[in-house]
Coordinates of C-alpha atoms in Angstrom, one line a residue:
M1 CA -42.6 -117.8 -70.3
V2 CA -38.8 -118.6 -70.7
Y3 CA -38.0 -121.8 -72.2
L4 CA -35.4 -124.0 -70.8
F5 CA -33.6 -126.0 -73.6
G6 CA -30.7 -128.4 -73.8
L7 CA -32.1 -130.9 -71.3
K8 CA -32.4 -134.6 -72.3
R9 CA -34.5 -137.2 -70.7
R10 CA -33.6 -140.9 -70.9
I11 CA -36.2 -143.1 -72.5
V12 CA -36.3 -146.7 -71.2
N13 CA -37.4 -149.3 -73.6
P14 CA -39.4 -151.9 -71.5
Q15 CA -38.8 -154.4 -74.2
F16 CA -35.1 -154.5 -73.4
Q17 CA -33.9 -154.9 -69.8
R18 CA -30.6 -153.3 -68.9
S19 CA -28.1 -155.9 -69.7
R20 CA -24.4 -156.3 -69.3
N21 CA -23.9 -156.4 -72.9
R22 CA -24.0 -152.9 -74.0
R23 CA -24.2 -153.7 -77.6
L24 CA -27.8 -155.1 -77.1
H25 CA -29.0 -152.2 -75.1
R26 CA -28.8 -148.6 -76.4
D27 CA -30.2 -145.6 -74.3
R28 CA -32.3 -143.3 -76.3
Y29 CA -32.8 -139.6 -75.1
Q30 CA -35.6 -137.2 -75.8
E31 CA -35.0 -133.4 -76.0
L32 CA -37.1 -131.5 -73.5
E33 CA -38.4 -128.0 -73.4
I34 CA -39.7 -126.7 -70.2
G35 CA -41.4 -123.3 -69.8
L36 CA -40.6 -121.3 -66.8
P37 CA -42.4 -118.1 -65.7
L38 CA -40.7 -114.9 -66.6
D39 CA -41.1 -113.6 -63.0
W40 CA -39.4 -116.6 -61.6
V41 CA -36.4 -116.2 -64.0
L42 CA -36.3 -112.4 -63.4
A43 CA -36.3 -113.0 -59.6
V44 CA -33.3 -115.4 -59.9
M45 CA -31.4 -113.0 -62.1
N46 CA -31.9 -110.1 -59.7
M47 CA -30.7 -112.3 -56.8
A48 CA -27.7 -113.1 -58.8
I49 CA -26.9 -109.4 -59.5
T50 CA -27.5 -108.7 -55.6
V51 CA -25.0 -111.3 -54.7
D52 CA -22.6 -110.0 -57.3
S53 CA -22.8 -106.7 -56.1
R54 CA -22.0 -107.7 -52.5
N55 CA -18.8 -109.3 -53.6
P56 CA -15.9 -107.0 -52.7
V57 CA -13.5 -108.6 -55.0
Q58 CA -14.0 -107.2 -58.6
N59 CA -11.8 -109.4 -60.6
P60 CA -10.8 -112.4 -58.8
K61 CA -7.7 -114.2 -60.0
A62 CA -8.6 -117.5 -58.3
P63 CA -11.7 -119.0 -56.6
E64 CA -10.0 -118.5 -53.3
D65 CA -10.1 -114.7 -53.7
I66 CA -14.0 -114.7 -53.4
P67 CA -15.1 -114.6 -49.7
A68 CA -16.5 -117.9 -48.4
E69 CA -19.9 -116.2 -47.6
I70 CA -20.2 -114.9 -51.3
R71 CA -19.1 -118.3 -52.8
F72 CA -21.7 -120.0 -50.6
Q73 CA -24.5 -117.7 -52.1
Y74 CA -23.2 -118.3 -55.7
E75 CA -23.3 -122.1 -54.9
R76 CA -26.9 -121.8 -53.5
L77 CA -28.1 -120.0 -56.5
R78 CA -26.5 -122.6 -58.8
S79 CA -28.2 -125.3 -56.8
L80 CA -31.6 -123.9 -57.4
E81 CA -31.0 -123.9 -61.1
K82 CA -29.7 -127.6 -60.8
T83 CA -32.9 -128.5 -58.9
V84 CA -35.1 -127.3 -61.6
R85 CA -33.0 -129.0 -64.4
K86 CA -33.0 -132.2 -62.3
L87 CA -36.9 -132.2 -62.1
A88 CA -37.2 -131.7 -65.9
R89 CA -34.8 -134.4 -66.5
D90 CA -36.9 -136.7 -64.2
G91 CA -39.9 -136.1 -66.4
R92 CA -42.0 -134.1 -63.9
L93 CA -44.9 -132.0 -65.2
E94 CA -44.3 -128.4 -65.8
A95 CA -47.0 -127.3 -63.2
F96 CA -45.1 -129.5 -60.6
I97 CA -41.7 -128.1 -61.6
I98 CA -43.0 -124.4 -61.5
R99 CA -44.6 -125.0 -58.0
N100 CA -41.4 -126.6 -56.6
A101 CA -39.3 -123.8 -58.2
R102 CA -41.3 -121.1 -56.5
K103 CA -41.2 -122.9 -53.1
E104 CA -37.4 -123.4 -53.5
L105 CA -37.0 -119.7 -54.6
A106 CA -38.8 -118.6 -51.5
R107 CA -36.5 -120.7 -49.3
V108 CA -33.4 -119.5 -51.1
K109 CA -34.4 -115.8 -50.6
E110 CA -34.8 -116.3 -47.0
E111 CA -31.6 -118.2 -46.5
L112 CA -29.7 -115.5 -48.2
D113 CA -31.4 -112.5 -47.0
L114 CA -32.3 -111.2 -50.3

């Protein structure tokens, strides 16, 4: 398992409704620790290495130097990570997160031909 740290989930206190007066309502956050399977993390890393090796520009000076296809692949991999982080912040169970992460990984592999 690889643990994903640095996520925070908002805890809603049912005693206080969200009011217009910000001083009365303080949001509290709880640190999250989500375990992801090592094979999933390695698959995402290998996909990122493959996409990077396809990039013909070695040291781009500006984002516009990267070809549009490669930029799309980078963004798709980044959105995969954001999806997992969003599920964790929403308070989903680890088993649900892992199951959805595997489905999303298969979809991304098919989209990017990796």
